[in-house]
mmCIF file of C-alpha atoms in Angstrom:
data_model
loop_
_atom_site.group_PDB
_atom_site.id
_atom_site.type_symbol
_atom_site.label_atom_id
_atom_site.label_comp_id
_atom_site.label_asym_id
_atom_site.label_seq_id
_atom_site.Cartn_x
_atom_site.Cartn_y
_atom_site.Cartn_z
ATOM 1 C CA MET A 1 4.479 90.574 71.380
ATOM 2 C CA ASN A 2 5.314 93.836 69.993
ATOM 3 C CA LEU A 3 3.543 97.387 70.584
ATOM 4 C CA ALA A 4 2.234 97.441 67.055
ATOM 5 C CA THR A 5 0.753 93.784 67.090
ATOM 6 C CA GLU A 6 -0.767 94.450 70.613
ATOM 7 C CA LEU A 7 -2.373 97.623 69.385
ATOM 8 C CA ARG A 8 -3.668 95.922 66.243
ATOM 9 C CA HIS A 9 -5.191 92.932 68.327
ATOM 10 C CA LYS A 10 -7.230 95.671 70.484
ATOM 11 C CA SER A 11 -8.134 98.008 67.749
ATOM 12 C CA LYS A 12 -8.872 95.409 65.218
ATOM 13 C CA PRO A 13 -9.982 92.017 66.845
ATOM 14 C CA THR A 14 -9.846 89.325 64.137
ATOM 15 C CA ILE A 15 -11.471 85.862 63.885
ATOM 16 C CA ILE A 16 -10.163 83.439 61.481
ATOM 17 C CA ALA A 17 -12.627 81.655 59.417
ATOM 18 C CA ALA A 18 -10.652 78.073 58.490
ATOM 19 C CA ASN A 19 -12.934 77.562 55.653
ATOM 20 C CA LYS A 20 -13.253 74.522 53.410
ATOM 21 C CA ILE A 21 -13.126 72.301 56.467
ATOM 22 C CA ASP A 22 -14.991 69.667 54.174
ATOM 23 C CA ILE A 23 -11.743 69.104 51.946
ATOM 24 C CA LYS A 24 -9.436 66.241 52.267
ATOM 25 C CA ASN A 25 -6.421 67.184 54.740
ATOM 26 C CA SER A 26 -8.169 70.321 55.909
ATOM 27 C CA GLU A 27 -7.640 68.926 59.670
ATOM 28 C CA LYS A 28 -3.726 69.191 59.269
ATOM 29 C CA ASN A 29 -4.302 72.590 57.722
ATOM 30 C CA LEU A 30 -6.416 73.699 60.811
ATOM 31 C CA GLU A 31 -3.954 72.310 63.164
ATOM 32 C CA LYS A 32 -1.161 74.404 61.537
ATOM 33 C CA ILE A 33 -3.274 77.479 61.637
ATOM 34 C CA LYS A 34 -3.963 76.966 65.324
ATOM 35 C CA LYS A 35 -0.392 76.710 65.903
ATOM 36 C CA ASP A 36 0.580 79.615 63.933
ATOM 37 C CA PHE A 37 -2.138 82.031 65.182
ATOM 38 C CA PRO A 38 -2.494 80.979 68.979
ATOM 39 C CA ASN A 39 -3.944 84.409 69.830
ATOM 40 C CA TYR A 40 -6.702 84.157 67.397
ATOM 41 C CA LYS A 41 -10.311 82.961 67.519
ATOM 42 C CA ILE A 42 -10.266 80.220 64.664
ATOM 43 C CA ILE A 43 -13.575 78.619 63.572
ATOM 44 C CA PRO A 44 -13.524 75.862 61.104
ATOM 45 C CA CYS A 45 -16.283 76.196 58.505
ATOM 46 C CA SER A 46 -17.521 75.104 55.383
ATOM 47 C CA THR A 47 -19.386 77.631 53.369
ATOM 48 C CA ASP A 48 -19.925 75.203 50.406
ATOM 49 C CA SER A 49 -21.929 72.799 52.920
ATOM 50 C CA GLU A 50 -23.901 75.724 54.466
ATOM 51 C CA LEU A 51 -24.945 76.855 50.934
ATOM 52 C CA ALA A 52 -26.159 73.603 50.088
ATOM 53 C CA LEU A 53 -28.269 73.124 53.352
ATOM 54 C CA ARG A 54 -29.601 76.530 52.493
ATOM 55 C CA GLU A 55 -30.527 75.672 48.752
ATOM 56 C CA CYS A 56 -32.015 72.517 50.174
ATOM 57 C CA LEU A 57 -34.053 74.336 52.948
ATOM 58 C CA LYS A 58 -35.158 76.708 50.123
ATOM 59 C CA LYS A 59 -36.588 74.018 47.879
ATOM 60 C CA GLU A 60 -38.066 72.174 51.083
ATOM 61 C CA LEU A 61 -35.818 69.287 50.634
ATOM 62 C CA ILE A 62 -34.767 69.479 54.136
ATOM 63 C CA LYS A 63 -35.584 70.770 57.385
ATOM 64 C CA TYR A 64 -32.734 72.704 58.807
ATOM 65 C CA ILE A 65 -32.047 75.521 61.291
ATOM 66 C CA PRO A 66 -28.769 77.217 60.618
ATOM 67 C CA GLY A 67 -26.011 76.438 63.239
ATOM 68 C CA ASP A 68 -27.544 73.112 63.939
ATOM 69 C CA ASN A 69 -25.519 70.131 63.787
ATOM 70 C CA LYS A 70 -28.165 67.938 61.891
ATOM 71 C CA PHE A 71 -30.914 68.309 59.320
ATOM 72 C CA GLU A 72 -33.961 66.248 58.304
ATOM 73 C CA ILE A 73 -34.694 65.160 54.750
ATOM 74 C CA THR A 74 -38.447 66.032 53.914
ATOM 75 C CA THR A 75 -38.778 64.555 50.694
ATOM 76 C CA LYS A 76 -38.323 61.034 48.930
ATOM 77 C CA ASP A 77 -37.622 62.836 45.607
ATOM 78 C CA LEU A 78 -33.825 63.211 46.272
ATOM 79 C CA ASN A 79 -31.510 61.686 43.445
ATOM 80 C CA GLU A 80 -28.568 59.622 44.344
ATOM 81 C CA THR A 81 -26.081 62.862 43.969
ATOM 82 C CA GLN A 82 -28.116 64.723 46.386
ATOM 83 C CA LYS A 83 -28.446 61.853 48.775
ATOM 84 C CA ALA A 84 -24.626 61.400 48.819
ATOM 85 C CA ALA A 85 -23.835 65.056 49.239
ATOM 86 C CA LEU A 86 -26.196 65.419 52.064
ATOM 87 C CA ASN A 87 -24.743 62.299 53.599
ATOM 88 C CA PHE A 88 -21.192 63.702 53.073
ATOM 89 C CA ILE A 89 -22.146 67.211 54.610
ATOM 90 C CA GLN A 90 -23.590 65.344 57.776
ATOM 91 C CA LYS A 91 -20.633 62.679 58.244
ATOM 92 C CA GLU A 92 -17.625 65.074 57.415
ATOM 93 C CA VAL A 93 -18.978 68.394 58.448
ATOM 94 C CA LEU A 94 -21.592 68.372 60.896
ATOM 95 C CA ASP A 95 -20.839 65.196 62.944
ATOM 96 C CA LYS A 96 -17.094 66.208 63.237
ATOM 97 C CA TYR A 97 -17.406 69.904 63.788
ATOM 98 C CA ASN A 98 -21.089 70.219 65.291
ATOM 99 C CA SER A 99 -22.019 72.643 62.492
ATOM 100 C CA THR A 100 -21.033 74.183 59.353
ATOM 101 C CA GLY A 101 -19.349 76.867 61.356
ATOM 102 C CA ILE A 102 -20.912 79.640 59.321
ATOM 103 C CA GLN A 103 -23.468 80.646 62.305
ATOM 104 C CA ASP A 104 -21.029 80.188 64.742
ATOM 105 C CA LEU A 105 -18.481 82.719 63.103
ATOM 106 C CA LEU A 106 -21.419 85.273 62.700
ATOM 107 C CA ASN A 107 -22.371 84.757 66.245
ATOM 108 C CA GLU A 108 -18.928 85.221 67.562
ATOM 109 C CA ALA A 109 -18.190 88.347 65.298
ATOM 110 C CA ILE A 110 -21.584 89.982 66.287
ATOM 111 C CA PHE A 111 -22.083 89.130 70.161
ATOM 112 C CA ASN A 112 -18.319 88.652 71.182
ATOM 113 C CA LEU A 113 -16.109 90.872 69.090
ATOM 114 C CA LEU A 114 -18.663 93.643 68.581
ATOM 115 C CA ASN A 115 -20.416 93.109 71.882
ATOM 116 C CA TYR A 116 -23.605 93.432 70.422
ATOM 117 C CA ILE A 117 -27.261 91.981 71.892
ATOM 118 C CA ALA A 118 -30.340 90.753 70.121
ATOM 119 C CA VAL A 119 -33.451 92.243 71.096
ATOM 120 C CA PHE A 120 -36.957 91.350 69.648
ATOM 121 C CA PRO A 121 -39.734 93.792 69.327
ATOM 122 C CA GLY A 122 -43.033 92.065 70.604
ATOM 123 C CA GLY A 123 -46.168 92.723 72.331
ATOM 124 C CA MET A 124 -47.408 91.911 75.693
ATOM 125 C CA ASN A 125 -50.664 89.989 74.439
ATOM 126 C CA ASN A 126 -49.185 88.649 71.168
ATOM 127 C CA LEU A 127 -45.567 87.694 69.953
ATOM 128 C CA LYS A 128 -46.874 86.759 66.312
ATOM 129 C CA ASP A 129 -47.134 88.915 63.402
ATOM 130 C CA LYS A 130 -50.018 89.289 60.912
ATOM 131 C CA ASP A 131 -48.873 85.998 59.184
ATOM 132 C CA GLY A 132 -48.406 83.919 62.605
ATOM 133 C CA ASN A 133 -44.866 83.941 62.483
ATOM 134 C CA VAL A 134 -43.396 84.199 66.141
ATOM 135 C CA LEU A 135 -41.054 87.175 66.895
ATOM 136 C CA PRO A 136 -39.910 87.529 63.027
ATOM 137 C CA ASP A 137 -38.023 90.700 63.724
ATOM 138 C CA CYS A 138 -34.899 91.008 65.650
ATOM 139 C CA LEU A 139 -32.597 94.091 66.193
ATOM 140 C CA LEU A 140 -28.878 94.233 66.799
ATOM 141 C CA LEU A 141 -27.833 96.722 69.277
ATOM 142 C CA PRO A 142 -24.663 97.756 71.159
ATOM 143 C CA ASN A 143 -24.238 96.231 74.593
ATOM 144 C CA GLY A 144 -25.446 98.749 77.191
ATOM 145 C CA SER A 145 -28.202 99.981 75.043
ATOM 146 C CA THR A 146 -31.312 101.228 76.690
ATOM 147 C CA ALA A 147 -35.105 100.949 76.100
ATOM 148 C CA LEU A 148 -35.074 104.191 74.324
ATOM 149 C CA ASP A 149 -32.098 103.179 72.034
ATOM 150 C CA PHE A 150 -34.286 100.408 71.055
ATOM 151 C CA ALA A 151 -37.134 102.517 70.535
ATOM 152 C CA PHE A 152 -35.053 104.941 67.957
ATOM 153 C CA LYS A 153 -33.611 101.665 66.349
ATOM 154 C CA ILE A 154 -37.266 100.654 65.659
ATOM 155 C CA HIS A 155 -38.198 104.259 64.191
ATOM 156 C CA THR A 156 -37.451 107.804 64.884
ATOM 157 C CA ASP A 157 -41.064 108.597 65.608
ATOM 158 C CA ILE A 158 -41.261 105.753 67.985
ATOM 159 C CA GLY A 159 -38.333 107.111 69.700
ATOM 160 C CA ASN A 160 -39.262 110.649 70.005
ATOM 161 C CA ASN A 161 -42.833 109.709 70.904
ATOM 162 C CA PHE A 162 -41.641 107.234 73.799
ATOM 163 C CA ILE A 163 -43.599 106.991 76.989
ATOM 164 C CA LYS A 164 -42.503 103.479 78.298
ATOM 165 C CA ALA A 165 -41.661 99.988 77.649
ATOM 166 C CA PHE A 166 -42.422 96.751 78.819
ATOM 167 C CA ASP A 167 -40.295 93.681 79.252
ATOM 168 C CA VAL A 168 -42.433 90.970 77.648
ATOM 169 C CA LYS A 169 -40.693 87.964 79.340
ATOM 170 C CA LYS A 170 -40.950 89.394 82.835
ATOM 171 C CA ARG A 171 -44.429 91.064 82.307
ATOM 172 C CA ILE A 172 -42.916 94.681 83.942
ATOM 173 C CA VAL A 173 -42.938 98.333 82.993
ATOM 174 C CA ILE A 174 -39.428 99.628 82.129
ATOM 175 C CA GLY A 175 -38.137 103.116 81.878
ATOM 176 C CA LYS A 176 -36.263 104.557 78.978
ATOM 177 C CA GLU A 177 -32.946 104.153 80.683
ATOM 178 C CA HIS A 178 -33.341 100.465 81.545
ATOM 179 C CA ILE A 179 -30.395 98.704 80.146
ATOM 180 C CA LEU A 180 -31.498 95.679 77.714
ATOM 181 C CA LYS A 181 -30.033 92.317 77.856
ATOM 182 C CA ASN A 182 -29.466 89.911 74.866
ATOM 183 C CA LEU A 183 -32.627 88.059 73.981
ATOM 184 C CA ASP A 184 -35.172 90.571 75.686
ATOM 185 C CA VAL A 185 -38.264 90.858 74.352
ATOM 186 C CA ILE A 186 -39.551 94.476 74.533
ATOM 187 C CA GLU A 187 -42.945 96.264 73.644
ATOM 188 C CA ILE A 188 -42.913 100.075 73.451
ATOM 189 C CA ALA A 189 -45.700 102.457 74.416
ATOM 190 C CA THR A 190 -46.013 105.908 72.590
ATOM 191 C CA ARG A 191 -47.739 108.989 72.793
ATOM 192 C CA LYS A 192 -49.303 108.457 69.375
#
């Protein structure tokens, strides 16, 4: 590998989104891409399948969590075309590749290439918002971020008035320099 290629790999890490994995002969193309680009992370994906599942979810036709390898039909009101499309997505995408690949692609880019962590604002006594949603918010922070960084990410006033924080899962007090981990749930105490 020459110097320019090595520098590009280090400074501009790349993921290949092998889209349209649901199309006939796509498996051959995927194998060719893997052979031609052995030093890249290659994620097979089907954006059309993910979009169709999200649209069905929005219309409450199915239960689906992005990234899952299955969905549940929640209505009997599907026409034959919709049934066939959902059956195709399950058999040709989810069963073969374990997901549509879209959530995998996002996770790989955010958590591995960019090295971010997901941190949830929560309370020691309540993890729900006013509508009853459990941990509805999530903030992405660079790995190595502190409780104070998290406070500033929420709002400048919260960061400026930071007193202490609580690790909600461990139920302990943490200081402003405490390094946060992926999936931490943190409550911030402020002066005001």
